Amino acid sequence: MSAFSTEERQLLDDSFNEYFRDNYGATHAVALARSGDPDGFGRKEWSDYADLGWLGLTLPEAAGGSEGGLTEAGIFFAAAGRYLAQEPLVQTLVLGAGSITRLGTPEQQKQLKEIAEGKLLVGFLHAELASGYDRSHVTTIAQPIEGGFRLTGEKAFAVGAHSADILIVSARIGDAAGPVGLFLVPADTDNMQFTVAPAIDGRRGAAVRFEDAELGKDALLGNNTEDRTLEIDTLLDHGTLAVCADALGAMVAATEITTEYLNTREQFGRKLADFQVLQHRVADMKVFCEEARVVIHAALTAVDEGAPDANLAIWRAKVQTARAARFIGGQGIQLHGGMGMTDEMPIGHYYKRLTMCEAMFGDAEWHLDRLASMTNMSVNGSAATGS
Amino acid sequence: MFFNSSAHNPSLDEFREEVRAFCRKEISGDFGRKLELGQHLEKPEYDAWLKALAGRGWLAGNWPKEYGGLGWEPEQSAIFNDETARAGAPWLIPFGVTMVGPVIYTFGSEEQKKRFLPDIVANNLWWCQGYSEPGSGSDLASLRTAAVKGTDADGEHYIVNGQKTWTTLGHWGDWIFCLVRTDPDVKKQKGISFLLIDMKTPGVTVRKINTIDMGHHLNEVFFDNVRVPAENLVGEENKGWDYAKFLLGHERAGAAGVGKFTRYMDQLRAVLAITNEGGKPLSESPYFRRRIADLEVSIATLAALSEDQRTAFHAAGSPSLIGAGALKLRASELQQEILQTMTEVLGRHGLAYQTDALMAGWNGELIGPKESAGILYEQLIRRAATIYGGSSEIQRTIIAKSAFAG
């Protein structure tokens, strides 16, 4: 159970939103993303998050964290999405700190403190060129060598990987049939090739090739050769839910700014907001926001309460959120008319953020397939699904 | 009629083959590669292509022979549009040949026909469209760019003041055809005139609009005391709205772009074949197979709708309002659906959007399939398909009005 009360969550929500409202928004996001510096996000913002204690929100007390659950983090990500924050929060906090917390040795856990202090950005490289969204397909090999491992393989484009200090990389230990381990790889390790690019929403990332990159013995997370496929699946499920929260914030903002636009723009001598067909469209956007909010909340609660079917709740949340994201992003532009096509209006940036959220860690159809594979077809089956 | 007659016309098979052969020859080498990758074309590349078409008389093939066309029947135009689009040909810039040209040969003076039509047929000038204004989008008739008639030492003229927007490729424009307000005191549709303006005239300023794909295709065009000779008025003063409606009908009677959808589907199949999930090509995925089947149902329906409109046009002399609206509606929505499906495939590659890859000669390292940047560019820019040329909301209003009018 989360140690946070409803009141505390409200306070958190207020302070996140206040910070982002005062310091962020589409204009700032675009300026950072297109700046000449190699990050494409705000280092100052990152240190603000650390100063405000937000990077330690879900970390253990020993690391200087406040031991919040994924729900508290979700409130943070929703606010970040709402104001289009560009920093790799989900990557560092959920996937990065998440894997170290769950699997790391006491020695490796010491790095969590640095994460909380904002000194360490973490990237997560699991998907490969031939994996698609399938999480069990790993062909990168970590060959045990004297004093450590030698990493060979190629990881697909991942947001945030370009600026991470440490990359958490999945690889099969020994050979193609070996167990999948997670490795802590300092970004300045030799024999790594980064291909840096912006994603469709402007956030940057990298695809990374490992050509006999040599790692120390302590690079293997947990320092044992257990297969981590299930752990990785859980981590990515949590990342998926975090992305849903980010999308929720973006959908709420997109609906708001669209409503505002309809209230200002006039055609045929009337405000666009007076046309019933447009009112109904906004109503649908609102309903999609509400549905996403509650289904995400249900999944966050399931995760934080350790419910045995929390994964199913996450998959449902992603299906629903991705569908909502497609509708709201598309209709947000549509209702802006030609203005929605311009780079200067915020709505296009929300559309692109939502396109990204739809895809990240598996889209609606892929998650629906996962759910379908678990569907209980027996006539007396109580719920729609069950494991 | 329930089912119009529309038998296959074998005499056009040869023409279809001819267009195919032409495309194979012209769309090759560096040019072909650029088109394959969806890279942005420069003006000289468009011009070279349009000139090549003009060389065969095909650019204005559907124009009457007396104005330099080949007098194609709608069926032949459809074959031409279909085959060039399938072959991945550049966009057939419509502003001269499909838009202003027919208005001039239908409503223009003999003088205007002599002066403007040969350059359109030969693609010597780049035309732009000056319709929308910042305050007049769906409600186009509310436009406010004013043209005030006067006389000076050089003769009768209009002084034009105002602003047009969404002017596609206006930064390459030589001439712009504009709807302008010549009478502010009558019902809004009644005080509009159709004016041809040389964009090199002092007082015309073009300013770029950056779009969500991060490219430059659209522009604002400003008119500050621009002197336009009165002889550049097409038809009668204050009849511009009628000409605009004629033009719209002319535009719609043409293609729904079915050929382009065939092209998109080829791209979809290509990215599916080279994208793997769990080590297996995505083309084996039951979901995507079903998706392709589903999209093909829509494409076949659209093709049939398009053909029906054409035969109706042939039989009745005008397309049906409902059919034209349905065509615009479904074609634009379907285009977006296909592009969304391609984006679903590219999601597997992380949705990197390398806009530099849209520039010819770029040889950085690509992430994902080689078509990625071109597909994502289309995905973004085609959000406009349901907005321009009468938004989906406007189309539905037209269809509903027509339905309720019985």
Short mmCIF file of N, CA, C and O in Angstrom, two decimals, chain A residues 156-269:
data_model
loop_
_atom_site.label_atom_id
_atom_site.label_comp_id
_atom_site.label_asym_id
_atom_site.label_seq_id
_atom_site.Cartn_x
_atom_site.Cartn_y
_atom_site.Cartn_z
N ALA A 156 17.55 -1.05 -30.60
CA ALA A 156 16.72 -0.13 -31.39
C ALA A 156 16.67 1.26 -30.75
O ALA A 156 17.01 1.44 -29.57
N PHE A 157 16.24 2.21 -31.54
CA PHE A 157 16.12 3.61 -31.11
C PHE A 157 15.27 3.71 -29.85
O PHE A 157 14.15 3.18 -29.79
N ALA A 158 15.83 4.38 -28.84
CA ALA A 158 15.09 4.58 -27.59
C ALA A 158 15.26 6.02 -27.14
O ALA A 158 16.37 6.54 -27.10
N VAL A 159 14.13 6.64 -26.80
CA VAL A 159 14.17 8.03 -26.33
C VAL A 159 15.02 8.11 -25.06
O VAL A 159 14.92 7.25 -24.19
N GLY A 160 15.85 9.12 -24.99
CA GLY A 160 16.64 9.38 -23.78
C GLY A 160 18.00 8.69 -23.77
O GLY A 160 18.87 9.07 -22.98
N ALA A 161 18.18 7.70 -24.64
CA ALA A 161 19.44 6.94 -24.62
C ALA A 161 20.64 7.81 -25.01
O ALA A 161 21.78 7.51 -24.67
N HIS A 162 20.37 8.90 -25.74
CA HIS A 162 21.46 9.74 -26.26
C HIS A 162 22.21 10.50 -25.16
O HIS A 162 23.37 10.82 -25.32
N SER A 163 21.51 10.78 -24.05
CA SER A 163 22.13 11.64 -23.03
C SER A 163 22.31 10.93 -21.69
O SER A 163 22.68 11.55 -20.71
N ALA A 164 22.02 9.65 -21.67
CA ALA A 164 22.10 8.92 -20.41
C ALA A 164 23.56 8.78 -19.96
O ALA A 164 24.47 8.70 -20.78
N ASP A 165 23.75 8.78 -18.64
CA ASP A 165 25.09 8.52 -18.10
C ASP A 165 25.33 7.02 -18.03
O ASP A 165 26.43 6.54 -18.26
N ILE A 166 24.25 6.32 -17.72
CA ILE A 166 24.32 4.86 -17.67
C ILE A 166 23.20 4.29 -18.52
O ILE A 166 22.08 4.81 -18.50
N LEU A 167 23.50 3.25 -19.26
CA LEU A 167 22.45 2.57 -20.03
C LEU A 167 22.23 1.20 -19.40
O LEU A 167 23.19 0.50 -19.07
N ILE A 168 20.96 0.86 -19.22
CA ILE A 168 20.66 -0.49 -18.78
C ILE A 168 20.32 -1.28 -20.03
O ILE A 168 19.40 -0.93 -20.77
N VAL A 169 21.13 -2.30 -20.28
CA VAL A 169 21.06 -3.01 -21.57
C VAL A 169 20.78 -4.48 -21.31
O VAL A 169 21.45 -5.12 -20.49
N SER A 170 19.81 -5.01 -22.03
CA SER A 170 19.53 -6.45 -21.90
C SER A 170 20.40 -7.23 -22.87
O SER A 170 20.65 -6.77 -23.99
N ALA A 171 20.85 -8.38 -22.44
CA ALA A 171 21.68 -9.23 -23.31
C ALA A 171 21.64 -10.67 -22.79
O ALA A 171 21.46 -10.89 -21.59
N ARG A 172 21.77 -11.58 -23.74
CA ARG A 172 21.83 -12.99 -23.34
C ARG A 172 23.26 -13.31 -22.89
O ARG A 172 24.24 -12.92 -23.55
N ILE A 173 23.32 -14.00 -21.78
CA ILE A 173 24.64 -14.27 -21.20
C ILE A 173 25.22 -15.54 -21.80
O ILE A 173 24.59 -16.61 -21.77
N GLY A 174 26.38 -15.41 -22.40
CA GLY A 174 27.09 -16.56 -22.96
C GLY A 174 26.81 -16.77 -24.43
O GLY A 174 27.65 -16.56 -25.27
N ASP A 175 25.58 -17.20 -24.75
CA ASP A 175 25.25 -17.45 -26.15
C ASP A 175 23.77 -17.20 -26.42
O ASP A 175 23.04 -16.79 -25.53
N ALA A 176 23.36 -17.49 -27.63
CA ALA A 176 22.00 -17.17 -28.08
C ALA A 176 20.93 -17.90 -27.27
O ALA A 176 19.76 -17.52 -27.30
N ALA A 177 21.31 -18.95 -26.52
CA ALA A 177 20.34 -19.68 -25.71
C ALA A 177 20.48 -19.31 -24.24
O ALA A 177 19.77 -19.82 -23.39
N GLY A 178 21.39 -18.41 -23.95
CA GLY A 178 21.69 -18.07 -22.56
C GLY A 178 20.58 -17.26 -21.90
O GLY A 178 19.68 -16.76 -22.57
N PRO A 179 20.63 -17.14 -20.58
CA PRO A 179 19.63 -16.34 -19.87
C PRO A 179 19.80 -14.85 -20.18
O PRO A 179 20.91 -14.41 -20.49
N VAL A 180 18.69 -14.13 -20.13
CA VAL A 180 18.75 -12.69 -20.40
C VAL A 180 19.10 -11.96 -19.11
O VAL A 180 18.40 -12.10 -18.10
N GLY A 181 20.18 -11.21 -19.15
CA GLY A 181 20.56 -10.39 -17.99
C GLY A 181 20.43 -8.92 -18.34
O GLY A 181 20.32 -8.55 -19.50
N LEU A 182 20.41 -8.09 -17.29
CA LEU A 182 20.43 -6.64 -17.51
C LEU A 182 21.78 -6.12 -17.05
O LEU A 182 22.25 -6.47 -15.96
N PHE A 183 22.39 -5.31 -17.89
CA PHE A 183 23.73 -4.82 -17.61
C PHE A 183 23.74 -3.30 -17.47
O PHE A 183 23.06 -2.60 -18.20
N LEU A 184 24.53 -2.87 -16.49
CA LEU A 184 24.72 -1.44 -16.30
C LEU A 184 25.92 -1.02 -17.15
O LEU A 184 27.05 -1.43 -16.87
N VAL A 185 25.65 -0.24 -18.16
CA VAL A 185 26.73 0.11 -19.09
C VAL A 185 26.97 1.62 -19.07
O VAL A 185 26.10 2.40 -19.50
N PRO A 186 28.12 2.04 -18.54
CA PRO A 186 28.41 3.48 -18.58
C PRO A 186 28.43 3.95 -20.04
O PRO A 186 28.93 3.25 -20.92
N ALA A 187 27.85 5.13 -20.28
CA ALA A 187 27.70 5.59 -21.66
C ALA A 187 29.04 5.88 -22.34
O ALA A 187 29.11 5.95 -23.56
N ASP A 188 30.10 6.02 -21.51
CA ASP A 188 31.40 6.31 -22.14
C ASP A 188 32.24 5.05 -22.34
O ASP A 188 33.44 5.13 -22.62
N THR A 189 31.61 3.89 -22.24
CA THR A 189 32.31 2.64 -22.50
C THR A 189 32.80 2.63 -23.96
O THR A 189 32.11 3.12 -24.85
N ASP A 190 33.97 2.07 -24.18
CA ASP A 190 34.49 1.99 -25.55
C ASP A 190 33.67 1.03 -26.40
O ASP A 190 32.97 0.15 -25.88
N ASN A 191 33.80 1.20 -27.70
CA ASN A 191 33.16 0.30 -28.69
C ASN A 191 31.63 0.31 -28.67
O ASN A 191 30.99 -0.72 -28.83
N MET A 192 31.09 1.49 -28.45
CA MET A 192 29.65 1.68 -28.58
C MET A 192 29.42 2.76 -29.63
O MET A 192 30.06 3.79 -29.59
N GLN A 193 28.51 2.47 -30.57
CA GLN A 193 28.18 3.45 -31.61
C GLN A 193 26.76 3.98 -31.38
O GLN A 193 25.81 3.21 -31.42
N PHE A 194 26.66 5.27 -31.16
CA PHE A 194 25.33 5.88 -30.98
C PHE A 194 24.87 6.51 -32.29
O PHE A 194 25.62 7.24 -32.91
N THR A 195 23.64 6.21 -32.69
CA THR A 195 23.01 6.97 -33.78
C THR A 195 21.89 7.79 -33.16
O THR A 195 20.87 7.26 -32.73
N VAL A 196 22.17 9.09 -33.06
CA VAL A 196 21.25 9.99 -32.35
C VAL A 196 20.26 10.60 -33.36
O VAL A 196 20.65 10.97 -34.47
N ALA A 197 19.01 10.68 -32.95
CA ALA A 197 17.99 11.30 -33.83
C ALA A 197 16.86 11.82 -32.96
O ALA A 197 16.69 11.36 -31.83
N PRO A 198 16.10 12.76 -33.51
CA PRO A 198 14.88 13.14 -32.80
C PRO A 198 13.76 12.15 -33.11
O PRO A 198 13.74 11.56 -34.20
N ALA A 199 12.87 11.96 -32.16
CA ALA A 199 11.66 11.19 -32.42
C ALA A 199 10.64 12.12 -33.05
O ALA A 199 10.88 13.32 -33.18
N ILE A 200 9.50 11.57 -33.44
CA ILE A 200 8.50 12.37 -34.14
C ILE A 200 8.04 13.56 -33.29
O ILE A 200 7.68 14.61 -33.82
N ASP A 201 8.10 13.43 -31.97
CA ASP A 201 7.65 14.54 -31.11
C ASP A 201 8.80 15.47 -30.73
O ASP A 201 8.61 16.36 -29.90
N GLY A 202 9.96 15.27 -31.30
CA GLY A 202 11.07 16.18 -31.07
C GLY A 202 12.00 15.74 -29.94
O GLY A 202 13.14 16.20 -29.85
N ARG A 203 11.53 14.85 -29.07
CA ARG A 203 12.43 14.36 -28.02
C ARG A 203 13.51 13.51 -28.67
O ARG A 203 13.25 12.78 -29.62
N ARG A 204 14.71 13.61 -28.13
CA ARG A 204 15.78 12.88 -28.79
C ARG A 204 16.01 11.51 -28.18
O ARG A 204 15.62 11.25 -27.05
N GLY A 205 16.68 10.70 -28.93
CA GLY A 205 17.03 9.37 -28.47
C GLY A 205 18.16 8.82 -29.32
O GLY A 205 18.74 9.55 -30.13
N ALA A 206 18.45 7.56 -29.13
CA ALA A 206 19.53 6.96 -29.91
C ALA A 206 19.30 5.47 -30.10
O ALA A 206 18.68 4.82 -29.26
N ALA A 207 19.81 4.98 -31.22
CA ALA A 207 19.97 3.54 -31.42
C ALA A 207 21.44 3.27 -31.10
O ALA A 207 22.29 4.12 -31.37
N VAL A 208 21.74 2.14 -30.49
CA VAL A 208 23.10 1.91 -30.04
C VAL A 208 23.60 0.53 -30.48
O VAL A 208 22.90 -0.47 -30.35
N ARG A 209 24.81 0.56 -31.06
CA ARG A 209 25.45 -0.69 -31.48
C ARG A 209 26.63 -0.99 -30.57
O ARG A 209 27.43 -0.09 -30.28
N PHE A 210 26.70 -2.21 -30.08
CA PHE A 210 27.81 -2.62 -29.22
C PHE A 210 28.72 -3.54 -30.01
O PHE A 210 28.26 -4.57 -30.52
N GLU A 211 29.95 -3.13 -30.12
CA GLU A 211 30.90 -3.94 -30.90
C GLU A 211 32.02 -4.37 -29.98
O GLU A 211 33.03 -3.69 -29.87
N ASP A 212 31.79 -5.45 -29.27
CA ASP A 212 32.77 -5.93 -28.28
C ASP A 212 33.05 -4.88 -27.22
O ASP A 212 34.20 -4.57 -26.92
N ALA A 213 31.99 -4.32 -26.67
CA ALA A 213 32.15 -3.35 -25.58
C ALA A 213 32.47 -4.11 -24.29
O ALA A 213 31.75 -5.04 -23.92
N GLU A 214 33.53 -3.74 -23.64
CA GLU A 214 33.95 -4.51 -22.45
C GLU A 214 33.39 -3.90 -21.18
O GLU A 214 33.50 -2.70 -20.93
N LEU A 215 32.76 -4.77 -20.39
CA LEU A 215 32.14 -4.35 -19.14
C LEU A 215 32.81 -5.05 -17.98
O LEU A 215 33.29 -6.18 -18.12
N GLY A 216 32.75 -4.38 -16.81
CA GLY A 216 33.31 -5.00 -15.61
C GLY A 216 32.39 -6.07 -15.08
O GLY A 216 31.24 -6.21 -15.52
N LYS A 217 32.86 -6.85 -14.12
CA LYS A 217 32.10 -7.93 -13.51
C LYS A 217 30.85 -7.39 -12.81
O LYS A 217 29.80 -8.02 -12.81
N ASP A 218 31.00 -6.22 -12.22
CA ASP A 218 29.90 -5.62 -11.46
C ASP A 218 28.82 -5.00 -12.37
O ASP A 218 27.87 -4.42 -11.90
N ALA A 219 28.97 -5.14 -13.69
CA ALA A 219 27.98 -4.55 -14.61
C ALA A 219 26.67 -5.34 -14.61
O ALA A 219 25.61 -4.78 -14.88
N LEU A 220 26.74 -6.63 -14.31
CA LEU A 220 25.52 -7.45 -14.35
C LEU A 220 24.64 -7.12 -13.15
O LEU A 220 25.04 -7.29 -11.99
N LEU A 221 23.46 -6.67 -13.46
CA LEU A 221 22.54 -6.25 -12.41
C LEU A 221 22.15 -7.46 -11.55
O LEU A 221 21.74 -8.50 -12.09
N GLY A 222 22.33 -7.32 -10.21
CA GLY A 222 22.00 -8.41 -9.31
C GLY A 222 23.15 -9.39 -9.15
O GLY A 222 23.11 -10.26 -8.30
N ASN A 223 24.14 -9.22 -10.00
CA ASN A 223 25.34 -10.05 -9.96
C ASN A 223 25.03 -11.55 -9.97
O ASN A 223 25.75 -12.33 -9.35
N ASN A 224 23.95 -11.95 -10.63
CA ASN A 224 23.78 -13.38 -10.87
C ASN A 224 23.13 -13.59 -12.23
O ASN A 224 22.54 -12.66 -12.79
N THR A 225 23.26 -14.78 -12.74
CA THR A 225 22.90 -15.02 -14.13
C THR A 225 21.48 -15.56 -14.31
O THR A 225 21.18 -16.23 -15.29
N GLU A 226 20.62 -15.25 -13.36
CA GLU A 226 19.21 -15.62 -13.51
C GLU A 226 18.64 -14.94 -14.76
O GLU A 226 19.02 -13.83 -15.08
N ASP A 227 17.66 -15.63 -15.37
CA ASP A 227 17.01 -15.03 -16.54
C ASP A 227 16.05 -13.93 -16.07
O ASP A 227 15.23 -14.15 -15.17
N ARG A 228 16.18 -12.76 -16.69
CA ARG A 228 15.39 -11.60 -16.25
C ARG A 228 14.23 -11.26 -17.18
O ARG A 228 13.68 -10.17 -17.10
N THR A 229 13.88 -12.18 -18.05
CA THR A 229 12.83 -11.86 -19.03
C THR A 229 11.54 -11.38 -18.36
O THR A 229 10.92 -10.40 -18.78
N LEU A 230 11.12 -12.09 -17.29
CA LEU A 230 9.87 -11.70 -16.63
C LEU A 230 10.00 -10.35 -15.94
O LEU A 230 9.07 -9.54 -15.95
N GLU A 231 11.17 -10.12 -15.34
CA GLU A 231 11.40 -8.83 -14.68
C GLU A 231 11.35 -7.69 -15.70
O GLU A 231 10.80 -6.62 -15.45
N ILE A 232 11.95 -7.93 -16.86
CA ILE A 232 11.97 -6.91 -17.90
C ILE A 232 10.54 -6.62 -18.36
O ILE A 232 10.13 -5.47 -18.56
N ASP A 233 9.75 -7.69 -18.48
CA ASP A 233 8.36 -7.53 -18.89
C ASP A 233 7.62 -6.65 -17.88
O ASP A 233 6.88 -5.72 -18.26
N THR A 234 7.84 -6.91 -16.60
CA THR A 234 7.18 -6.11 -15.56
C THR A 234 7.66 -4.65 -15.61
O THR A 234 6.86 -3.72 -15.54
N LEU A 235 8.97 -4.48 -15.75
CA LEU A 235 9.50 -3.11 -15.84
C LEU A 235 8.88 -2.36 -17.01
O LEU A 235 8.47 -1.21 -16.89
N LEU A 236 8.80 -3.04 -18.15
CA LEU A 236 8.23 -2.37 -19.33
C LEU A 236 6.74 -2.15 -19.18
O LEU A 236 6.19 -1.17 -19.68
N ASP A 237 6.06 -3.05 -18.46
CA ASP A 237 4.65 -2.80 -18.15
C ASP A 237 4.52 -1.52 -17.32
O ASP A 237 3.65 -0.69 -17.58
N HIS A 238 5.39 -1.38 -16.33
CA HIS A 238 5.36 -0.16 -15.52
C HIS A 238 5.68 1.08 -16.37
O HIS A 238 5.06 2.12 -16.22
N GLY A 239 6.65 0.91 -17.26
CA GLY A 239 6.97 2.01 -18.18
C GLY A 239 5.78 2.36 -19.06
O GLY A 239 5.48 3.52 -19.31
N THR A 240 5.07 1.31 -19.50
CA THR A 240 3.87 1.51 -20.33
C THR A 240 2.84 2.34 -19.58
O THR A 240 2.26 3.29 -20.13
N LEU A 241 2.63 1.99 -18.32
CA LEU A 241 1.63 2.71 -17.53
C LEU A 241 2.08 4.15 -17.28
O LEU A 241 1.26 5.08 -17.30
N ALA A 242 3.39 4.32 -17.07
CA ALA A 242 3.93 5.68 -16.88
C ALA A 242 3.69 6.52 -18.15
O ALA A 242 3.32 7.70 -18.07
N VAL A 243 3.85 5.89 -19.31
CA VAL A 243 3.61 6.59 -20.58
C VAL A 243 2.12 6.94 -20.72
O VAL A 243 1.76 8.00 -21.24
N CYS A 244 1.26 6.04 -20.22
CA CYS A 244 -0.18 6.33 -20.24
C CYS A 244 -0.46 7.59 -19.42
O CYS A 244 -1.28 8.43 -19.82
N ALA A 245 0.19 7.71 -18.28
CA ALA A 245 -0.02 8.89 -17.43
C ALA A 245 0.45 10.14 -18.16
O ALA A 245 -0.22 11.18 -18.14
N ASP A 246 1.60 10.04 -18.81
CA ASP A 246 2.13 11.15 -19.60
C ASP A 246 1.10 11.55 -20.68
O ASP A 246 0.78 12.73 -20.87
N ALA A 247 0.55 10.53 -21.34
CA ALA A 247 -0.45 10.78 -22.39
C ALA A 247 -1.69 11.42 -21.81
O ALA A 247 -2.29 12.31 -22.42
N LEU A 248 -2.07 10.98 -20.61
CA LEU A 248 -3.26 11.53 -19.98
C LEU A 248 -3.11 13.05 -19.81
O LEU A 248 -4.01 13.83 -20.16
N GLY A 249 -1.94 13.45 -19.28
CA GLY A 249 -1.70 14.89 -19.12
C GLY A 249 -1.79 15.61 -20.46
O GLY A 249 -2.43 16.67 -20.58
N ALA A 250 -1.18 15.01 -21.49
CA ALA A 250 -1.19 15.64 -22.81
C ALA A 250 -2.61 15.70 -23.38
O ALA A 250 -2.98 16.66 -24.04
N MET A 251 -3.41 14.67 -23.12
CA MET A 251 -4.79 14.65 -23.64
C MET A 251 -5.65 15.70 -22.96
O MET A 251 -6.46 16.37 -23.60
N VAL A 252 -5.46 15.85 -21.64
CA VAL A 252 -6.22 16.86 -20.91
C VAL A 252 -5.87 18.25 -21.46
O VAL A 252 -6.74 19.06 -21.75
N ALA A 253 -4.56 18.48 -21.66
CA ALA A 253 -4.13 19.79 -22.19
C ALA A 253 -4.66 20.00 -23.60
O ALA A 253 -5.17 21.08 -23.93
N ALA A 254 -4.58 18.98 -24.44
CA ALA A 254 -5.03 19.12 -25.84
C ALA A 254 -6.51 19.44 -25.88
O ALA A 254 -6.96 20.25 -26.69
N THR A 255 -7.28 18.80 -25.01
CA THR A 255 -8.72 19.05 -24.97
C THR A 255 -8.98 20.48 -24.50
O THR A 255 -9.83 21.18 -25.07
N GLU A 256 -8.24 20.89 -23.49
CA GLU A 256 -8.40 22.26 -22.97
C GLU A 256 -8.09 23.32 -24.02
O GLU A 256 -8.87 24.25 -24.22
N ILE A 257 -6.95 23.18 -24.68
CA ILE A 257 -6.57 24.24 -25.63
C ILE A 257 -7.50 24.23 -26.85
O ILE A 257 -7.77 25.28 -27.42
N THR A 258 -8.02 23.05 -27.18
CA THR A 258 -8.96 22.99 -28.30
C THR A 258 -10.26 23.70 -27.91
O THR A 258 -10.84 24.45 -28.71
N THR A 259 -10.72 23.45 -26.70
CA THR A 259 -11.92 24.12 -26.21
C THR A 259 -11.74 25.63 -26.23
O THR A 259 -12.61 26.38 -26.69
N GLU A 260 -10.58 26.08 -25.74
CA GLU A 260 -10.29 27.51 -25.74
C GLU A 260 -10.31 28.08 -27.16
O GLU A 260 -10.84 29.16 -27.40
N TYR A 261 -9.72 27.33 -28.08
CA TYR A 261 -9.67 27.81 -29.47
C TYR A 261 -11.08 27.96 -30.04
O TYR A 261 -11.40 28.95 -30.68
N LEU A 262 -11.93 26.99 -29.77
CA LEU A 262 -13.30 27.04 -30.29
C LEU A 262 -14.08 28.21 -29.68
O LEU A 262 -15.01 28.73 -30.27
N ASN A 263 -13.64 28.60 -28.49
CA ASN A 263 -14.29 29.75 -27.84
C ASN A 263 -13.85 31.09 -28.41
O ASN A 263 -14.50 32.10 -28.18
N THR A 264 -12.73 31.09 -29.12
CA THR A 264 -12.22 32.36 -29.65
C THR A 264 -12.51 32.54 -31.13
O THR A 264 -12.84 33.62 -31.58
N ARG A 265 -12.37 31.45 -31.88
CA ARG A 265 -12.46 31.53 -33.33
C ARG A 265 -13.92 31.66 -33.79
O ARG A 265 -14.78 30.92 -33.32
N GLU A 266 -14.14 32.58 -34.71
CA GLU A 266 -15.49 32.74 -35.27
C GLU A 266 -15.51 32.43 -36.75
O GLU A 266 -14.59 32.77 -37.48
N GLN A 267 -16.57 31.77 -37.21
CA GLN A 267 -16.85 31.56 -38.63
C GLN A 267 -18.36 31.62 -38.78
O GLN A 267 -19.10 31.27 -37.85
N PHE A 268 -18.83 32.06 -39.93
CA PHE A 268 -20.27 32.20 -40.20
C PHE A 268 -20.94 33.07 -39.14
O PHE A 268 -22.07 32.82 -38.72
N GLY A 269 -20.18 34.07 -38.62
CA GLY A 269 -20.74 35.01 -37.67
C GLY A 269 -21.00 34.45 -36.28
O GLY A 269 -21.69 35.08 -35.48
#
